[in-house]
Amino acid sequence: MVDGRTRVCGIIANPVEHTLSPVLHNIFAQELGHNLIYVPFKPEITGLDIAVKGAFALHVLGLNVSVPYKQKVIESLVAVEKDAKQIGAVNTLVRMENGYMGYNTDYLGLWRTFQEEEIILDGQEVIVFGAGGASKAVAYLCCKEGAKQVYLLNRTLKKAQELAAELNQTFQRDCVCAMQLSDYKEIPYKEHNYLAIQTSSVGMYPNGDQVILEDQEWYHCFHTAFDLIYTPAQTKFMQFAKAAGAKTYHGLKMLLYQGVIAYELWNHCTIPKEVVKKGYQMMERELHL
Ligand code: ATR
C-alpha cells in the first residue's frame, strides 16, 4: 500500500524498460515490511543533473544508476566513495545532508559473489576478457584483492593498455598485462590454472551463438570461468569452459548482490539470507531461467 509515508527509491537509466531492479527491490521492501517503493526513471542526458538534484529535493531515498549514466552522474554528486572514484563509475546514490554520495555496488556485488562461491582472487592468475566499463570494476577488484597477475584481453588493444596503465598506477605494482584478444596464445598455456572472467557483451541474448574465444582447446587452461552475462544462463563461453572441465558461473548473482548492497546502504539494514534468496528466485522467474 502506497501512503503518505512511503519512501521512494528508483533507477535512472536509458533505456530503462528491461531493468530487473524494481522487481528485486520491491520484493525486499515487501518481505522486510518496509514502506518503500522502487520505480524506473528515464531522463535524457541533458536532464540528468536536474533529475538527480530534483530527486534529492523530493527526498527520494536512494537511486541506482545504469547505462549510459554511470560515469556522467558523478558530476551531480556531493561525494564519491573511494573505490567508486578509482573505478570512475557509480551505480548507487545514497542520501547525505546536501546531496547524494556515489557508490559502486557492481564491484562490491561481484566481490560478495566471489566470496559466497569461494572464488579466490588472492595470488590468482586471472584472464579478463573485455576492457569496457564492466571490465574496469572487475580488474580493479582483482588487483585490490591481491591477484598475482591479470591478463586483460581486448579486441581494441589501446583500451586494454589504458586500463592496465591506470590500474598499475593505482596499485603501484605491475599487476595488469594488456593484450590484444587475438594474441591470447602468448599467455603461458597451463592446464586448469586460470580464473577467466568474461566481461564483454559477446554471447549475450539474442547472440547466444557468439563467443569471445573460439579456440576450445584453450578453455582447458581455466579452472573457473565466470561470465558476467546472465541471459542466456549458459553462454557459449560457459559451455566451452564446462566441456573443458572448468567450474562455470553466470552473472545473475552479481546483479543480485549489487542490488542487495544498494538496498542495505539505503535502509541501514542487513537483508536476511532467505529474503535474498527470494529476490534471486524472483529474478530467475522474470528471466525464465
Ligand atoms: P560495458 O560497460 O558493459 O563493459 P562497453 O564499455 O561497451 O560495455 O564494453 C564492451 C566490451 O566488449 C569491450 O571490451 C568491447 O571490445 P572493444 O573495446 O574492442 O570494443 C567488447 N566487445 C564487444 N563486442 C565485441 C566483439 N564482437 N568481439 C570482441 N570484443 C567485443
Short mmCIF file of C-alpha atoms and ligand atoms in Angstrom, two decimals:
data_model
loop_
_atom_site.label_atom_id
_atom_site.label_comp_id
_atom_site.label_asym_id
_atom_site.label_seq_id
_atom_site.Cartn_x
_atom_site.Cartn_y
_atom_site.Cartn_z
CA MET A 1 0.00 0.00 0.00
CA VAL A 2 1.41 3.38 -1.01
CA ASP A 3 0.51 6.04 1.55
CA GLY A 4 1.75 9.37 2.86
CA ARG A 5 4.79 7.78 4.49
CA THR A 6 6.03 5.72 1.54
CA ARG A 7 9.71 6.27 0.74
CA VAL A 8 10.73 6.28 -2.91
CA CYS A 9 13.79 4.68 -4.49
CA GLY A 10 14.43 4.15 -8.17
CA ILE A 11 16.71 3.54 -11.09
CA ILE A 12 17.94 6.09 -13.60
CA ALA A 13 18.81 4.60 -17.00
CA ASN A 14 18.04 5.00 -20.67
CA PRO A 15 16.63 2.68 -21.88
CA VAL A 16 15.22 1.53 -18.53
CA GLU A 17 12.38 -0.75 -19.64
CA HIS A 18 14.23 -4.06 -19.27
CA THR A 19 15.64 -3.49 -15.80
CA LEU A 20 15.10 -6.20 -13.17
CA SER A 21 15.87 -3.86 -10.27
CA PRO A 22 12.25 -2.84 -9.48
CA VAL A 23 11.26 -6.50 -9.11
CA LEU A 24 14.18 -7.11 -6.76
CA HIS A 25 13.86 -4.05 -4.55
CA ASN A 26 10.09 -4.19 -4.27
CA ILE A 27 10.34 -7.81 -3.11
CA PHE A 28 12.91 -6.81 -0.50
CA ALA A 29 10.66 -3.99 0.75
CA GLN A 30 7.65 -6.29 0.87
CA GLU A 31 9.49 -9.08 2.68
CA LEU A 32 11.12 -6.74 5.18
CA GLY A 33 7.92 -4.79 5.85
CA HIS A 34 9.49 -1.51 4.71
CA ASN A 35 7.13 1.19 3.44
CA LEU A 36 9.20 1.72 0.29
CA ILE A 37 8.55 1.69 -3.43
CA TYR A 38 11.15 1.39 -6.21
CA VAL A 39 10.39 2.83 -9.65
CA PRO A 40 12.11 3.33 -13.04
CA PHE A 41 13.19 6.81 -14.25
CA LYS A 42 14.32 7.60 -17.78
CA PRO A 43 15.87 11.07 -18.01
CA GLU A 44 17.56 12.36 -21.16
CA ILE A 45 21.28 13.07 -20.86
CA THR A 46 20.56 16.81 -20.89
CA GLY A 47 18.23 16.40 -17.92
CA LEU A 48 20.44 14.12 -15.82
CA ASP A 49 21.76 16.76 -13.45
CA ILE A 50 18.30 18.26 -12.91
CA ALA A 51 16.91 14.75 -12.36
CA VAL A 52 19.46 13.90 -9.66
CA LYS A 53 19.12 17.21 -7.85
CA GLY A 54 15.33 17.13 -8.22
CA ALA A 55 15.23 13.62 -6.78
CA PHE A 56 17.24 14.82 -3.79
CA ALA A 57 14.89 17.78 -3.30
CA LEU A 58 11.93 15.38 -3.44
CA HIS A 59 13.56 13.30 -0.70
CA VAL A 60 13.98 10.26 -2.91
CA LEU A 61 15.76 7.88 -0.53
CA GLY A 62 18.18 6.28 -2.95
CA LEU A 63 18.83 5.72 -6.63
CA ASN A 64 20.53 3.20 -8.83
CA VAL A 65 22.17 4.45 -11.99
CA SER A 66 22.72 2.32 -15.05
CA VAL A 67 23.82 2.61 -18.68
CA PRO A 68 24.63 5.16 -20.05
CA TYR A 69 24.93 7.38 -16.97
CA LYS A 70 27.33 5.59 -14.59
CA GLN A 71 30.20 7.98 -15.32
CA LYS A 72 28.32 11.15 -16.16
CA VAL A 73 26.27 11.10 -12.94
CA ILE A 74 29.41 11.73 -10.88
CA GLU A 75 29.21 15.42 -11.87
CA SER A 76 25.92 15.71 -9.96
CA LEU A 77 27.11 14.19 -6.67
CA VAL A 78 28.46 15.78 -3.48
CA ALA A 79 30.81 12.86 -2.73
CA VAL A 80 32.05 9.60 -4.25
CA GLU A 81 33.19 6.60 -2.22
CA LYS A 82 36.91 5.78 -2.69
CA ASP A 83 36.64 2.59 -4.75
CA ALA A 84 33.89 4.04 -6.96
CA LYS A 85 36.09 7.08 -7.55
CA GLN A 86 39.02 4.88 -8.60
CA ILE A 87 36.79 2.83 -10.89
CA GLY A 88 35.31 6.04 -12.27
CA ALA A 89 31.75 4.73 -12.25
CA VAL A 90 28.85 4.90 -9.85
CA ASN A 91 25.68 2.79 -9.83
CA THR A 92 24.20 3.65 -6.43
CA LEU A 93 23.34 7.04 -4.90
CA VAL A 94 22.96 7.36 -1.15
CA ARG A 95 21.48 10.44 0.56
CA MET A 96 23.80 12.71 2.51
CA GLU A 97 22.97 16.06 4.08
CA ASN A 98 23.50 18.17 0.95
CA GLY A 99 23.09 15.74 -1.91
CA TYR A 100 23.86 12.19 -2.98
CA MET A 101 27.06 10.23 -2.46
CA GLY A 102 28.02 7.71 -5.17
CA TYR A 103 28.97 4.06 -4.63
CA ASN A 104 29.88 1.26 -7.00
CA THR A 105 27.93 -1.76 -5.81
CA ASP A 106 28.63 -3.58 -9.11
CA TYR A 107 32.17 -4.05 -7.87
CA LEU A 108 31.03 -4.81 -4.32
CA GLY A 109 28.38 -7.21 -5.65
CA LEU A 110 30.95 -9.15 -7.64
CA TRP A 111 33.15 -9.35 -4.56
CA ARG A 112 30.30 -10.70 -2.44
CA THR A 113 29.50 -13.23 -5.18
CA PHE A 114 33.12 -14.41 -5.28
CA GLN A 115 33.17 -14.76 -1.51
CA GLU A 116 29.94 -16.75 -1.48
CA GLU A 117 31.12 -19.03 -4.31
CA GLU A 118 34.57 -19.29 -2.73
CA ILE A 119 36.27 -17.92 -5.83
CA ILE A 120 39.69 -16.82 -4.60
CA LEU A 121 41.49 -13.77 -6.01
CA ASP A 122 44.48 -13.59 -3.68
CA GLY A 123 47.52 -14.99 -5.51
CA GLN A 124 45.40 -15.90 -8.51
CA GLU A 125 46.30 -15.66 -12.19
CA VAL A 126 43.27 -14.13 -13.90
CA ILE A 127 42.31 -13.69 -17.54
CA VAL A 128 39.79 -10.88 -18.08
CA PHE A 129 38.05 -10.70 -21.46
CA GLY A 130 36.95 -7.19 -22.47
CA ALA A 131 38.12 -3.74 -21.42
CA GLY A 132 34.91 -1.71 -21.19
CA GLY A 133 33.07 -0.29 -18.19
CA ALA A 134 32.28 -3.64 -16.58
CA SER A 135 35.84 -4.84 -17.06
CA LYS A 136 37.18 -1.89 -15.14
CA ALA A 137 35.29 -2.83 -11.98
CA VAL A 138 36.35 -6.49 -12.40
CA ALA A 139 40.04 -5.76 -12.98
CA TYR A 140 40.04 -3.26 -10.11
CA LEU A 141 38.63 -5.92 -7.77
CA CYS A 142 41.23 -8.45 -8.92
CA CYS A 143 44.11 -6.04 -8.23
CA LYS A 144 42.66 -4.90 -4.92
CA GLU A 145 42.19 -8.44 -3.66
CA GLY A 146 45.71 -9.48 -4.47
CA ALA A 147 45.58 -11.25 -7.85
CA LYS A 148 49.11 -12.26 -8.82
CA GLN A 149 48.58 -11.36 -12.49
CA VAL A 150 45.67 -10.11 -14.57
CA TYR A 151 45.83 -10.67 -18.33
CA LEU A 152 43.50 -8.07 -19.83
CA LEU A 153 42.45 -9.19 -23.30
CA ASN A 154 40.58 -6.87 -25.61
CA ARG A 155 39.74 -6.60 -29.31
CA THR A 156 40.90 -2.98 -29.19
CA LEU A 157 44.37 -3.15 -27.64
CA LYS A 158 44.54 0.56 -26.84
CA LYS A 159 41.60 0.37 -24.43
CA ALA A 160 43.21 -2.54 -22.57
CA GLN A 161 46.52 -0.68 -22.42
CA GLU A 162 44.90 2.44 -20.99
CA LEU A 163 43.04 0.49 -18.34
CA ALA A 164 46.13 -1.56 -17.43
CA ALA A 165 48.28 1.56 -17.08
CA GLU A 166 45.68 3.19 -14.85
CA LEU A 167 45.34 0.16 -12.57
CA ASN A 168 49.08 -0.46 -12.33
CA GLN A 169 49.46 3.16 -11.33
CA THR A 170 46.67 2.97 -8.76
CA PHE A 171 48.01 -0.19 -7.12
CA GLN A 172 51.68 0.65 -7.61
CA ARG A 173 52.57 -2.78 -9.00
CA ASP A 174 52.73 -4.45 -12.41
CA CYS A 175 49.59 -6.45 -11.90
CA VAL A 176 47.69 -5.95 -15.17
CA CYS A 177 49.09 -7.01 -18.52
CA ALA A 178 47.20 -5.64 -21.55
CA MET A 179 46.94 -7.84 -24.63
CA GLN A 180 45.26 -7.95 -27.99
CA LEU A 181 42.49 -10.54 -27.82
CA SER A 182 43.87 -12.46 -30.83
CA ASP A 183 47.27 -12.81 -29.06
CA TYR A 184 45.85 -14.99 -26.26
CA LYS A 185 48.39 -17.73 -27.05
CA GLU A 186 51.10 -15.51 -25.58
CA ILE A 187 49.66 -16.31 -22.16
CA PRO A 188 51.53 -19.34 -20.76
CA TYR A 189 49.44 -22.46 -21.51
CA LYS A 190 48.87 -24.16 -18.15
CA GLU A 191 46.04 -26.62 -17.63
CA HIS A 192 43.32 -25.56 -15.15
CA ASN A 193 45.45 -22.69 -13.94
CA TYR A 194 43.45 -19.52 -14.60
CA LEU A 195 40.33 -17.85 -13.32
CA ALA A 196 38.69 -16.49 -16.51
CA ILE A 197 36.21 -13.61 -16.28
CA GLN A 198 34.20 -12.65 -19.37
CA THR A 199 33.07 -9.01 -19.20
CA SER A 200 32.13 -8.23 -22.81
CA SER A 201 28.67 -8.36 -24.32
CA VAL A 202 29.71 -11.12 -26.76
CA GLY A 203 27.34 -14.07 -26.41
CA MET A 204 24.53 -12.10 -24.78
CA TYR A 205 20.93 -12.75 -25.84
CA PRO A 206 19.94 -12.69 -28.71
CA ASN A 207 23.50 -13.55 -29.86
CA GLY A 208 23.89 -16.73 -27.84
CA ASP A 209 25.79 -18.41 -30.69
CA GLN A 210 28.73 -15.98 -30.31
CA VAL A 211 31.77 -16.42 -28.08
CA ILE A 212 34.77 -14.18 -27.41
CA LEU A 213 37.30 -17.03 -27.66
CA GLU A 214 36.62 -19.65 -30.34
CA ASP A 215 39.61 -21.91 -29.58
CA GLN A 216 38.04 -24.65 -27.46
CA GLU A 217 41.41 -26.23 -26.68
CA TRP A 218 42.37 -23.11 -24.73
CA TYR A 219 39.48 -23.47 -22.32
CA HIS A 220 41.48 -26.30 -20.70
CA CYS A 221 43.60 -23.55 -19.13
CA PHE A 222 40.68 -22.37 -16.98
CA HIS A 223 39.85 -23.86 -13.60
CA THR A 224 36.92 -21.45 -13.28
CA ALA A 225 35.04 -19.40 -15.88
CA PHE A 226 32.80 -16.55 -14.79
CA ASP A 227 30.63 -14.82 -17.39
CA LEU A 228 29.06 -11.51 -16.34
CA ILE A 229 26.23 -12.24 -18.80
CA TYR A 230 23.11 -13.87 -17.31
CA THR A 231 20.92 -14.16 -20.42
CA PRO A 232 21.32 -16.85 -21.61
CA ALA A 233 22.05 -18.50 -18.25
CA GLN A 234 24.55 -20.76 -20.01
CA THR A 235 26.62 -18.80 -22.54
CA LYS A 236 28.74 -20.43 -25.19
CA PHE A 237 31.76 -19.26 -23.20
CA MET A 238 30.45 -21.20 -20.20
CA GLN A 239 29.60 -24.24 -22.34
CA PHE A 240 33.14 -24.40 -23.75
CA ALA A 241 34.66 -23.94 -20.29
CA LYS A 242 32.43 -26.60 -18.74
CA ALA A 243 33.28 -29.07 -21.50
CA ALA A 244 36.96 -28.43 -20.72
CA GLY A 245 36.43 -29.25 -17.05
CA ALA A 246 36.14 -25.78 -15.52
CA LYS A 247 33.63 -24.63 -12.91
CA THR A 248 31.27 -22.10 -14.51
CA TYR A 249 29.17 -19.20 -13.27
CA HIS A 250 26.86 -16.67 -14.89
CA GLY A 251 26.39 -13.07 -13.76
CA LEU A 252 22.99 -13.11 -12.11
CA LYS A 253 24.37 -13.27 -8.57
CA MET A 254 26.49 -10.19 -9.25
CA LEU A 255 23.31 -8.39 -10.31
CA LEU A 256 21.56 -9.71 -7.20
CA TYR A 257 24.25 -8.56 -4.79
CA GLN A 258 24.71 -5.13 -6.33
CA GLY A 259 21.01 -4.68 -5.53
CA VAL A 260 21.28 -6.20 -2.07
CA ILE A 261 24.17 -3.91 -1.14
CA ALA A 262 22.38 -0.83 -2.53
CA TYR A 263 19.25 -1.68 -0.53
CA GLU A 264 21.32 -2.22 2.61
CA LEU A 265 23.05 1.14 2.16
CA TRP A 266 19.76 2.99 1.75
CA ASN A 267 18.00 1.32 4.64
CA HIS A 268 20.90 0.74 7.06
CA CYS A 269 19.98 -2.90 7.36
CA THR A 270 21.23 -6.40 6.57
CA ILE A 271 18.89 -8.38 4.33
CA PRO A 272 18.41 -11.88 5.77
CA LYS A 273 19.59 -14.79 3.60
CA GLU A 274 16.12 -16.17 2.98
CA VAL A 275 14.94 -12.78 1.68
CA VAL A 276 17.99 -12.52 -0.59
CA LYS A 277 17.10 -15.97 -1.90
CA LYS A 278 13.53 -14.88 -2.63
CA GLY A 279 14.85 -11.92 -4.61
CA TYR A 280 17.10 -14.21 -6.60
CA GLN A 281 14.30 -16.64 -7.37
CA MET A 282 12.09 -13.75 -8.49
CA MET A 283 14.76 -12.57 -10.92
CA GLU A 284 15.20 -16.11 -12.26
CA ARG A 285 11.48 -16.31 -12.82
CA GLU A 286 11.39 -12.95 -14.63
CA LEU A 287 14.21 -14.11 -16.90
CA HIS A 288 12.66 -17.56 -17.41
CA LEU A 289 15.94 -19.16 -16.30
P1 ATR B 1 30.38 -2.50 -20.65
O1 ATR B 1 30.24 -1.19 -19.95
O2 ATR B 1 29.19 -3.41 -20.49
O3 ATR B 1 31.66 -3.20 -20.33
P2 ATR B 1 31.43 -1.42 -23.07
O4 ATR B 1 32.12 -0.40 -22.26
O5 ATR B 1 30.73 -1.01 -24.33
O6 ATR B 1 30.35 -2.18 -22.21
O7 ATR B 1 32.50 -2.59 -23.40
C1 ATR B 1 32.18 -3.67 -24.18
C2 ATR B 1 33.37 -4.62 -24.25
O8 ATR B 1 33.02 -5.73 -25.09
C3 ATR B 1 34.61 -4.00 -24.89
O9 ATR B 1 35.73 -4.56 -24.28
C4 ATR B 1 34.48 -4.45 -26.35
O10 ATR B 1 35.69 -4.50 -27.06
P3 ATR B 1 36.24 -3.18 -27.81
O11 ATR B 1 36.88 -2.35 -26.75
O12 ATR B 1 37.24 -3.72 -28.78
O13 ATR B 1 35.08 -2.54 -28.46
C5 ATR B 1 33.96 -5.84 -26.15
N1 ATR B 1 33.29 -6.34 -27.36
C6 ATR B 1 32.07 -6.01 -27.82
N2 ATR B 1 31.80 -6.68 -28.95
C7 ATR B 1 32.88 -7.47 -29.22
C8 ATR B 1 33.21 -8.43 -30.23
N3 ATR B 1 32.36 -8.73 -31.21
N4 ATR B 1 34.41 -9.06 -30.16
C9 ATR B 1 35.27 -8.79 -29.15
N5 ATR B 1 35.02 -7.91 -28.17
C10 ATR B 1 33.85 -7.25 -28.19
#
